[in-house]
Short mmCIF file of N, CA and C in Angstrom, two decimals:
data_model
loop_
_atom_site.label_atom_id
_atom_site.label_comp_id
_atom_site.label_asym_id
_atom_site.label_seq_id
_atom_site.Cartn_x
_atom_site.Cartn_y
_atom_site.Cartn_z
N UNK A 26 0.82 -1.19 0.00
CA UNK A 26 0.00 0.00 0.00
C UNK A 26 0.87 1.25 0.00
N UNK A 27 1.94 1.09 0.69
CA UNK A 27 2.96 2.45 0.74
C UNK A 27 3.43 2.61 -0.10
N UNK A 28 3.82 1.50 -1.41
CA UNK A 28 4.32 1.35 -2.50
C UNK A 28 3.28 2.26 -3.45
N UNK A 29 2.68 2.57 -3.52
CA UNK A 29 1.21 3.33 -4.62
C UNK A 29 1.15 4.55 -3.92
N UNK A 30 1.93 5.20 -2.75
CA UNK A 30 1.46 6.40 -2.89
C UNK A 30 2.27 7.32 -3.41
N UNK A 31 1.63 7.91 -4.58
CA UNK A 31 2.42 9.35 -5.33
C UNK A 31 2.83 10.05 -4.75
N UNK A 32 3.84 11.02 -5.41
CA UNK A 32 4.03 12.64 -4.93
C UNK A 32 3.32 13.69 -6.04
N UNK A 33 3.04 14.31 -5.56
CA UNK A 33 2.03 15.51 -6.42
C UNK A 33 2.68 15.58 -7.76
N UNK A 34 3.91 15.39 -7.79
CA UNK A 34 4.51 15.79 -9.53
C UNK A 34 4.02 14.48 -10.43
N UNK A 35 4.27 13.32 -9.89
CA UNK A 35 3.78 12.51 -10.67
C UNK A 35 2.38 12.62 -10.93
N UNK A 36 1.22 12.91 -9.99
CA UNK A 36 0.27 13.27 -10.32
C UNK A 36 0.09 14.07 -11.37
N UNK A 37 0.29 15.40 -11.27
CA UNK A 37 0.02 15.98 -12.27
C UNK A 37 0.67 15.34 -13.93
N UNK A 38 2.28 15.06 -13.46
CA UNK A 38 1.94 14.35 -15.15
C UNK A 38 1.38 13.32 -15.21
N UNK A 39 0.61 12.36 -14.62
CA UNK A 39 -0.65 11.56 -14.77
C UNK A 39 -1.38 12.53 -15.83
N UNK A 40 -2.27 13.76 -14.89
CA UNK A 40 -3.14 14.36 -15.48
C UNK A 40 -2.87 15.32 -16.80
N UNK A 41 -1.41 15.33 -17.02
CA UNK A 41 -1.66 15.73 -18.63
C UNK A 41 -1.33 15.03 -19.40
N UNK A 42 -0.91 13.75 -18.98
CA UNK A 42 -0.92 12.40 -20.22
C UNK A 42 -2.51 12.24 -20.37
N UNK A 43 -3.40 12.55 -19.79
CA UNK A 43 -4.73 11.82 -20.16
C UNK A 43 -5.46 13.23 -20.84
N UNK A 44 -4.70 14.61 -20.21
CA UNK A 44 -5.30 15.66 -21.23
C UNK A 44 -5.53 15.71 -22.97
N UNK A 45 -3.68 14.92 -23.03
CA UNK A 45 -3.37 14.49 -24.64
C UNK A 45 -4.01 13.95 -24.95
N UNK A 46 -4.09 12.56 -24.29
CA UNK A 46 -5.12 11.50 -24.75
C UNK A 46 -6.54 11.41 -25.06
N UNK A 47 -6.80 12.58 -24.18
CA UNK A 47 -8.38 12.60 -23.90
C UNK A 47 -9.32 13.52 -25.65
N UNK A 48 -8.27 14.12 -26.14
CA UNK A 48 -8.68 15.10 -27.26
C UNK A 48 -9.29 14.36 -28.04
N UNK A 49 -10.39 14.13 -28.87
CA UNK A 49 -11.01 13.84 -30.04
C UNK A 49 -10.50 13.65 -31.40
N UNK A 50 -10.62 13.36 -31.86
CA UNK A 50 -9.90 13.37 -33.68
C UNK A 50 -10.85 14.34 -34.15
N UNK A 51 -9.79 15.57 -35.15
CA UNK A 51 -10.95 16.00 -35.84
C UNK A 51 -11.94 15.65 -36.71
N UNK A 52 -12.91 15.85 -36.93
CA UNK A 52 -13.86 15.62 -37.89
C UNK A 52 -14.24 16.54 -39.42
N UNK A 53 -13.45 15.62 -40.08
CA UNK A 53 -12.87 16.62 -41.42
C UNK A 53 -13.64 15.40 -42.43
N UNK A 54 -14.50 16.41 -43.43
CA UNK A 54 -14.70 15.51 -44.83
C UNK A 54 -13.47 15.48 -45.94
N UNK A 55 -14.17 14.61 -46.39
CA UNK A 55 -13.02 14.73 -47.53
C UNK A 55 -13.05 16.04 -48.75
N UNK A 56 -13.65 16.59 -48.25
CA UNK A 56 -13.22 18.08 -48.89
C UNK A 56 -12.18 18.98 -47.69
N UNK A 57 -11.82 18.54 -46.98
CA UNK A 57 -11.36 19.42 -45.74
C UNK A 57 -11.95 19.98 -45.27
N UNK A 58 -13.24 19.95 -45.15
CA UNK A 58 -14.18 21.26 -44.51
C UNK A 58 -14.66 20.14 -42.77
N UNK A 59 -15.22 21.20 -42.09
CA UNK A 59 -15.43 20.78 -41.05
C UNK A 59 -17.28 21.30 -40.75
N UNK A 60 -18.54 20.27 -40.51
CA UNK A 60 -19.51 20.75 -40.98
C UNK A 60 -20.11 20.58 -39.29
N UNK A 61 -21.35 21.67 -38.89
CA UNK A 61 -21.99 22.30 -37.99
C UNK A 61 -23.22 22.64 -37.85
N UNK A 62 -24.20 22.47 -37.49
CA UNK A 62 -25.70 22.97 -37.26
C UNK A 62 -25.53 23.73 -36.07
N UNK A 63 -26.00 25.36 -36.33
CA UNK A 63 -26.15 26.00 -34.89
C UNK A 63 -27.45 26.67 -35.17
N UNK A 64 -27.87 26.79 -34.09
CA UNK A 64 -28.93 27.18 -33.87
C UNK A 64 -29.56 28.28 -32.69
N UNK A 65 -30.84 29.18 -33.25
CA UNK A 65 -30.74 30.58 -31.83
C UNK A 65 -32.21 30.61 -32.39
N UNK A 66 -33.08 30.63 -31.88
CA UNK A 66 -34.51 31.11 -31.76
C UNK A 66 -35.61 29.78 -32.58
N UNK A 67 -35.74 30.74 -33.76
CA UNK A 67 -36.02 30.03 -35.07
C UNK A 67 -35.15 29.60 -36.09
N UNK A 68 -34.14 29.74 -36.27
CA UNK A 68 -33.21 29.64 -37.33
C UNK A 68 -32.12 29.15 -36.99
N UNK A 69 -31.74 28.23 -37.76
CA UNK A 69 -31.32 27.14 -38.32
C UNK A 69 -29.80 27.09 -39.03
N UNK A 70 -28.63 27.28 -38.77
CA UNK A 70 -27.78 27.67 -39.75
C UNK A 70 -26.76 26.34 -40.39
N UNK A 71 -26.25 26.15 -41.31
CA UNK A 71 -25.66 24.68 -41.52
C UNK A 71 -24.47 25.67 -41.73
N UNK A 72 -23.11 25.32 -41.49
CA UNK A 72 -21.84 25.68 -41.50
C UNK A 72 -21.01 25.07 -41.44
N UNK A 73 -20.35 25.23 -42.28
CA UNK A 73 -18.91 24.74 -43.20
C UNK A 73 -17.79 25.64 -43.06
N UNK A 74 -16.79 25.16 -42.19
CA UNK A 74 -15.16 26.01 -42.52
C UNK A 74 -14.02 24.99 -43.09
N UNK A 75 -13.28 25.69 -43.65
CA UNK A 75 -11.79 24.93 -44.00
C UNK A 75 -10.72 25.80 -43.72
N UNK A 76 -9.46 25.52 -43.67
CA UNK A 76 -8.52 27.11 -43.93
C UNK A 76 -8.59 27.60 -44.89
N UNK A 77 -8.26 28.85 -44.89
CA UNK A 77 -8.54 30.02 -45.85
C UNK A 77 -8.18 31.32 -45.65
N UNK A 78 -8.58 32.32 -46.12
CA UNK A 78 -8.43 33.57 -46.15
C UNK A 78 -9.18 34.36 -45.07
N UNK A 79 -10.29 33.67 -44.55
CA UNK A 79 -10.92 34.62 -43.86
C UNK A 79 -12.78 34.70 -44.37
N UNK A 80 -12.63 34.66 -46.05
CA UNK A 80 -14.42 34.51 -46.42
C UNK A 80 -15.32 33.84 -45.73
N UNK A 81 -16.25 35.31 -45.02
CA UNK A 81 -17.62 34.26 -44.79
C UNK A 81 -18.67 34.65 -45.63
N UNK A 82 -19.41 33.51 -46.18
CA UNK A 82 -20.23 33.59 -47.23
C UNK A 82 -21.58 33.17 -46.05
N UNK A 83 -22.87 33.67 -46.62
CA UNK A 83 -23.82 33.43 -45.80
C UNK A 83 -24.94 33.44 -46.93
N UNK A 84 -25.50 31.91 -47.51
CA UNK A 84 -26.61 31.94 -48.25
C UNK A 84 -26.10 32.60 -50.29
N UNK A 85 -24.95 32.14 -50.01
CA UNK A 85 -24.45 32.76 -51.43
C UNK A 85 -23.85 34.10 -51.63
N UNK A 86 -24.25 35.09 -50.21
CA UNK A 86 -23.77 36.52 -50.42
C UNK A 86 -22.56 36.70 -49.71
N UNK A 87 -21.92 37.58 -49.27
CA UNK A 87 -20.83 38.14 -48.39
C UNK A 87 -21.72 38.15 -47.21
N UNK A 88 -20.76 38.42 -46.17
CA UNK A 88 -21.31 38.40 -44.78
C UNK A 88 -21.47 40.09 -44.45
N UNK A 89 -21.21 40.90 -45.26
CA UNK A 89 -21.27 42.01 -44.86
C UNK A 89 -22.58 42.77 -45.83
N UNK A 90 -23.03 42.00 -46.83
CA UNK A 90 -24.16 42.33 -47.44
C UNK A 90 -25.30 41.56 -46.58
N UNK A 91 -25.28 41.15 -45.93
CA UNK A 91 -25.85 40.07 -45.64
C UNK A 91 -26.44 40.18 -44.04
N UNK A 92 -25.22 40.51 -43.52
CA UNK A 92 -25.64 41.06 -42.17
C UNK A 92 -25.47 42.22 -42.24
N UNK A 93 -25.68 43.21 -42.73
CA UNK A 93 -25.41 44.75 -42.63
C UNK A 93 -24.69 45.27 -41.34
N UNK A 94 -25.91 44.97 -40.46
CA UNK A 94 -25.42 45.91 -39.02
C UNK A 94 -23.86 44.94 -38.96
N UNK A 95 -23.46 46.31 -38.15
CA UNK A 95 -22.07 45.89 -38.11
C UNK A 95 -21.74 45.15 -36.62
N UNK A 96 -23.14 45.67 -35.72
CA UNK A 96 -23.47 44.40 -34.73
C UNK A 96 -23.72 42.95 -35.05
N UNK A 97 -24.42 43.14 -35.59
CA UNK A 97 -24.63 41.27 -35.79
C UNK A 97 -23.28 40.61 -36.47
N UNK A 98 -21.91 41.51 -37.30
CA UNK A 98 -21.10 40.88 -38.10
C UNK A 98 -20.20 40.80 -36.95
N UNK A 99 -20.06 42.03 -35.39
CA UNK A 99 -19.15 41.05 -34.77
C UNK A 99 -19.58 39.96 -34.07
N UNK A 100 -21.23 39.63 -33.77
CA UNK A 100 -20.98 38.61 -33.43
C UNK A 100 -20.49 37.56 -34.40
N UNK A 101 -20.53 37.58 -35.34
CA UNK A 101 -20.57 36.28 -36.33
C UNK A 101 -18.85 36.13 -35.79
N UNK A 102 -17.91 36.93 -35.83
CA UNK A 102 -16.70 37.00 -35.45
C UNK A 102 -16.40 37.03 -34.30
N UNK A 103 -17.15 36.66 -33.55
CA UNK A 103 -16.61 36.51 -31.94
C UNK A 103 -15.76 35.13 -31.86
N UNK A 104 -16.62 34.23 -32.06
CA UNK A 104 -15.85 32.85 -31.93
C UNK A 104 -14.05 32.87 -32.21
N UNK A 105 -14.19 33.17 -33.44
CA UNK A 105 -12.86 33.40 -34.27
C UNK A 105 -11.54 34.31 -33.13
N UNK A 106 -12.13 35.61 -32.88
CA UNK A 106 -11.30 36.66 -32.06
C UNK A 106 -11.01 35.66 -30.61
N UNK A 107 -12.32 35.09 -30.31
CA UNK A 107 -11.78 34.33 -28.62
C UNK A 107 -11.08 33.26 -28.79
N UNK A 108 -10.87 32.27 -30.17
CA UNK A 108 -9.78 31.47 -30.62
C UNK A 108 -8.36 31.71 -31.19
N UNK A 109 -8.46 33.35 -31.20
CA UNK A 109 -6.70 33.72 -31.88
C UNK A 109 -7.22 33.12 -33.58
N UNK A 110 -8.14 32.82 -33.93
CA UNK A 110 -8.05 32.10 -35.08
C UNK A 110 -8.59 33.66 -36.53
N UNK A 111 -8.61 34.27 -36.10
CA UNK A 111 -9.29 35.44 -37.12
C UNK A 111 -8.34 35.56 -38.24
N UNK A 112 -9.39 35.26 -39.65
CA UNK A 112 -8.33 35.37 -40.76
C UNK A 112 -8.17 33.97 -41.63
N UNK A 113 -8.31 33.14 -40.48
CA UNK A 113 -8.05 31.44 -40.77
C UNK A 113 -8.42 30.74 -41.64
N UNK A 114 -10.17 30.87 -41.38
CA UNK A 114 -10.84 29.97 -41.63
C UNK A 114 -11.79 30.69 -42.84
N UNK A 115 -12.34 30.21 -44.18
CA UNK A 115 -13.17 30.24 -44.85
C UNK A 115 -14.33 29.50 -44.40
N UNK A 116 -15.64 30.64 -44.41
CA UNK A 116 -16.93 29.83 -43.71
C UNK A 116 -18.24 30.14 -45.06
N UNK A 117 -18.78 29.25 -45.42
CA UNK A 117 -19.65 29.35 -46.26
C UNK A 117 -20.99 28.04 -44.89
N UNK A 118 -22.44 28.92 -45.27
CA UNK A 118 -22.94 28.68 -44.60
C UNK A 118 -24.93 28.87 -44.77
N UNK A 119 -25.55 28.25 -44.92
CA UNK A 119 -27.24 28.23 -45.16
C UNK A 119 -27.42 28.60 -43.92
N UNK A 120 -28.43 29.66 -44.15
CA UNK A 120 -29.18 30.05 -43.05
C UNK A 120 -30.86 30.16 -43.19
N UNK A 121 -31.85 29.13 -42.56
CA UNK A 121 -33.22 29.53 -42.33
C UNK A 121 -33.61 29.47 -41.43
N UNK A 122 -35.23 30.33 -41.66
CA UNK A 122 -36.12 31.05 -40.46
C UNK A 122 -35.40 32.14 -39.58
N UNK A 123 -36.44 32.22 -39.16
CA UNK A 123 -36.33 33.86 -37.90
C UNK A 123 -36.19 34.80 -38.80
N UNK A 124 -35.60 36.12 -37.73
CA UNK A 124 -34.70 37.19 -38.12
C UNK A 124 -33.68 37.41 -38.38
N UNK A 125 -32.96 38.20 -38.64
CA UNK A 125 -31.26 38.55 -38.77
C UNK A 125 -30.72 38.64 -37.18
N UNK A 126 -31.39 38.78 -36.19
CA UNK A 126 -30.87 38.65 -34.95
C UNK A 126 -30.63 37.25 -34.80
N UNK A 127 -31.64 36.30 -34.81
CA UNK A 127 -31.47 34.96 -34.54
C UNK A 127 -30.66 33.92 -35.57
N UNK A 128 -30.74 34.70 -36.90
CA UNK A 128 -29.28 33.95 -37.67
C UNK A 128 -28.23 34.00 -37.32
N UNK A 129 -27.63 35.48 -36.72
CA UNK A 129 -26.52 35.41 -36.74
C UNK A 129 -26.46 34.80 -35.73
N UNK A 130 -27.37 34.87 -34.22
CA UNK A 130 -26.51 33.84 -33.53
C UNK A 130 -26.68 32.58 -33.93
N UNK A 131 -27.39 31.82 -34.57
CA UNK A 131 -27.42 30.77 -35.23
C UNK A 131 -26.23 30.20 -35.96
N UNK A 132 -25.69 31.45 -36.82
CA UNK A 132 -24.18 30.95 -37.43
C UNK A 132 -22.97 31.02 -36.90
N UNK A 133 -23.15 32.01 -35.53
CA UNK A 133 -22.22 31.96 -34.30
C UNK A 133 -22.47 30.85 -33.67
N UNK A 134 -23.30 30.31 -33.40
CA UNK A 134 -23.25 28.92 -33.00
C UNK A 134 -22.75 27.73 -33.68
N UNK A 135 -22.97 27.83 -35.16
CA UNK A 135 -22.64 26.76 -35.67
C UNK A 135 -21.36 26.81 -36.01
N UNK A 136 -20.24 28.60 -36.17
CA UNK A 136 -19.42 28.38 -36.44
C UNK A 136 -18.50 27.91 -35.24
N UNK A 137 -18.79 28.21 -33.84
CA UNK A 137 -18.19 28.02 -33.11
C UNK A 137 -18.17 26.13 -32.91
N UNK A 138 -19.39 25.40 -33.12
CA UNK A 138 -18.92 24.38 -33.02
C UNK A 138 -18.17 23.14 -34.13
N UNK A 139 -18.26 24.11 -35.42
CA UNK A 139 -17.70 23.28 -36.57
C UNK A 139 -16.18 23.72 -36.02
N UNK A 140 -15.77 25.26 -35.25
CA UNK A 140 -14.14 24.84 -34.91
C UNK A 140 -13.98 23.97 -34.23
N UNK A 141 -14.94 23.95 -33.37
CA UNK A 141 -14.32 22.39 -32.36
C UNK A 141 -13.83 20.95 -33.08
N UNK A 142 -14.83 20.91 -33.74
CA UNK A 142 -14.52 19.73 -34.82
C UNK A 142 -13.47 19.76 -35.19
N UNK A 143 -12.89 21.09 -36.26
CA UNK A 143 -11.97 21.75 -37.02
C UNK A 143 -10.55 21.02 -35.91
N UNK A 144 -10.65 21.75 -34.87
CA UNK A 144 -9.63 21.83 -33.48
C UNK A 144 -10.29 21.50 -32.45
N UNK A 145 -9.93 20.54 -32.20
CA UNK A 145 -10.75 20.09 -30.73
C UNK A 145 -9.98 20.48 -29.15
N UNK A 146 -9.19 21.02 -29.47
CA UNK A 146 -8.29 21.67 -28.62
C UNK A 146 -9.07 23.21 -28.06
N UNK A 147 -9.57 23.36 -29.10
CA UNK A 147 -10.10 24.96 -29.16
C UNK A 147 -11.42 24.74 -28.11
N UNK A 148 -11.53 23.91 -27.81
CA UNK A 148 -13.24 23.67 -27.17
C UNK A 148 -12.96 24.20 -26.03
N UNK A 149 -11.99 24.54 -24.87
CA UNK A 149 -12.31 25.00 -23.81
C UNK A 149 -12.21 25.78 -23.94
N UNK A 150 -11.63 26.83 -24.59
CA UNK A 150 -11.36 28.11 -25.20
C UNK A 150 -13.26 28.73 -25.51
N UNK A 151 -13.65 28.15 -26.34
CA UNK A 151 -15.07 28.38 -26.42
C UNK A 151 -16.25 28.07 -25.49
N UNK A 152 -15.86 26.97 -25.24
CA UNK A 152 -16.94 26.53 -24.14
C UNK A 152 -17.11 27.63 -22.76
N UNK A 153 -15.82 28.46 -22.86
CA UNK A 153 -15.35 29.63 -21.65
C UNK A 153 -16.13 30.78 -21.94
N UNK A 154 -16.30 30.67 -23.19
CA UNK A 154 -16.75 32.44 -23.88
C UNK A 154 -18.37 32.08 -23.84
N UNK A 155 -18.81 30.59 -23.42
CA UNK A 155 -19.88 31.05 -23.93
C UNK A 155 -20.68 30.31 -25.21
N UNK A 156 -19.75 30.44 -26.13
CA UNK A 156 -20.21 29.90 -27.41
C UNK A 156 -20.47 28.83 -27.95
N UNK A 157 -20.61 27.49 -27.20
CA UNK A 157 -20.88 26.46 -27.65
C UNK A 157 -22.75 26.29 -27.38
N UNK A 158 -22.77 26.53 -26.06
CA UNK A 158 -24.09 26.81 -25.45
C UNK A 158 -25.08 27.36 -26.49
N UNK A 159 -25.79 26.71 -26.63
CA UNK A 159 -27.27 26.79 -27.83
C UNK A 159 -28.22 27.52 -26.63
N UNK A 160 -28.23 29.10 -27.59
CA UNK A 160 -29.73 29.78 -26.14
C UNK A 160 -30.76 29.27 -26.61
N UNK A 161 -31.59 28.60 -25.73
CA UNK A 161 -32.79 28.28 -25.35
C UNK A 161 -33.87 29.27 -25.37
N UNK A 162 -33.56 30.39 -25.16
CA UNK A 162 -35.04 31.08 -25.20
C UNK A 162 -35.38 31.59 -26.48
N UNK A 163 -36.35 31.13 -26.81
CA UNK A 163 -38.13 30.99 -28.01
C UNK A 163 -38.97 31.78 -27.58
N UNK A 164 -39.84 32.30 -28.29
CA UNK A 164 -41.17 32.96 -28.04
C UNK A 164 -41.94 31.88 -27.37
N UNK A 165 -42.99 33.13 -26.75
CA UNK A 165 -43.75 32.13 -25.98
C UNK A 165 -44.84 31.75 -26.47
N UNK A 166 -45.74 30.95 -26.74
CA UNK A 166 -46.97 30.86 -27.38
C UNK A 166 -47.72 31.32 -26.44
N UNK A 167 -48.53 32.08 -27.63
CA UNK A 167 -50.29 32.54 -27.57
C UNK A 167 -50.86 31.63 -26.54
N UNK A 168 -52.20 31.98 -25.43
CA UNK A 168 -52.72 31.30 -24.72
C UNK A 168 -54.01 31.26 -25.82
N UNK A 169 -54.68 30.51 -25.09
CA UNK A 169 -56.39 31.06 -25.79
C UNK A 169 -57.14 32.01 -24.51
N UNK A 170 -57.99 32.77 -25.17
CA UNK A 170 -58.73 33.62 -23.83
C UNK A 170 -57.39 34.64 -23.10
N UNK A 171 -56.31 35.06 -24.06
CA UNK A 171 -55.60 36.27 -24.19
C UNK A 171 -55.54 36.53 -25.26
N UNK A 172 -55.15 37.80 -25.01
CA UNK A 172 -54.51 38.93 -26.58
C UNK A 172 -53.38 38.29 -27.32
N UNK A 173 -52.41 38.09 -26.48
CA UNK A 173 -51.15 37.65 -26.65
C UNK A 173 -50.59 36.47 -25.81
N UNK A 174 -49.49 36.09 -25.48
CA UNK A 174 -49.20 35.06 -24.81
C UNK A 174 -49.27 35.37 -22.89
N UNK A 175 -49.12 36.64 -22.46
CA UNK A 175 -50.02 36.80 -21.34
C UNK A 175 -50.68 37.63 -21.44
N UNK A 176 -50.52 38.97 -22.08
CA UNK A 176 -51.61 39.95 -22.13
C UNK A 176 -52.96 40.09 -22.09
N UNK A 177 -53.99 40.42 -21.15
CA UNK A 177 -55.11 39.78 -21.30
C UNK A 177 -55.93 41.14 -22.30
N UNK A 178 -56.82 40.60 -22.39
CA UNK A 178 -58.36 41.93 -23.31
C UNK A 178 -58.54 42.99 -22.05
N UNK A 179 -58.69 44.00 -22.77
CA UNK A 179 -59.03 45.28 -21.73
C UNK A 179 -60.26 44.87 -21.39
N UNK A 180 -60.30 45.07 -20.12
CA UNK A 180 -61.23 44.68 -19.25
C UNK A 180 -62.25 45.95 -19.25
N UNK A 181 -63.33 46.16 -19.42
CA UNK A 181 -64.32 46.94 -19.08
C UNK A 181 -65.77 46.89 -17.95
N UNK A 182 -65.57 47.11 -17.24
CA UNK A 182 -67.07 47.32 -16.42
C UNK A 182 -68.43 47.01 -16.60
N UNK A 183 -68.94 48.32 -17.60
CA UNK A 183 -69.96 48.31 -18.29
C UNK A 183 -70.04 47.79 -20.23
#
């Protein structure tokens, strides 16, 4: 029994031989691209990166025709800036339903998890910021016997 007990150094390199080990293989097609479904409200985004120059294409257009506000284009670039990776990656990408609010986080979602794939190293890096996490909140549905989903009918007296 005295024979098995460690000293803290060996411990720890225990725990980063199994860090190495523990990483995933990436998940690359045979086009090199690395593919993603993200998703934010209503909408739906499918996303594709490889290395590249930096192009994000969204639905056939540029990302800057596309998302105008120059809010919604940094989110699309958040992932990228909290990975050191900006510049890297070429992202071409379908986007349906919702709004332009809920696409882009939709394609912020999906791009953030096609890097994981891409680099699976990169996942705690993201998982930190935030960005892997799919938001959950949807509209609420309509009741019956309201206006809206709580709003009730103006109430009158007479």
């Amino acid at each position: 029994m005295a024979e098995e007990t460690k000293t803290l150094e060996d411990l720890k390199d225990l725990g980063a031989a199994t860090e190495e080990a523990a990483l995933p293989e990436p998940k690359i097609d045979e086009h090199g691209r690395a593919y993603a479904t993200g998703k934010r409200k209503n909408s739906v985004a499918r996303v594709w990166i490889k290395p590249g120059s930096g192009r994000i294409t969204v639905n056939g257009r540029e990302v800057t025709t596309y998302f105008a506000r120059p809010v919604l284009q940094m989110l699309i670039n958040q992932p990228f800036e909290a990975a050191n990776r900006s510049g890297q990656y070429d992202v071409v990408c379908t986007v349906k339903g919702g709004g332009l609010s809920g696409q882009a986080g939709a394609v912020r979602h999906g791009i953030s998890k096609a890097l994981t794939y891409f680099e699976p190293a990169l996942r705690g890096v993201l998982k930190k910021g935030g960005f892997l996490t799919r938001d959950s909140r949807v509209v609420e549905r309509k009741k019956y016997g309201r206006a809206k989903a709580r709003r009730s009918f103006q109430f009158s007296k007479r």
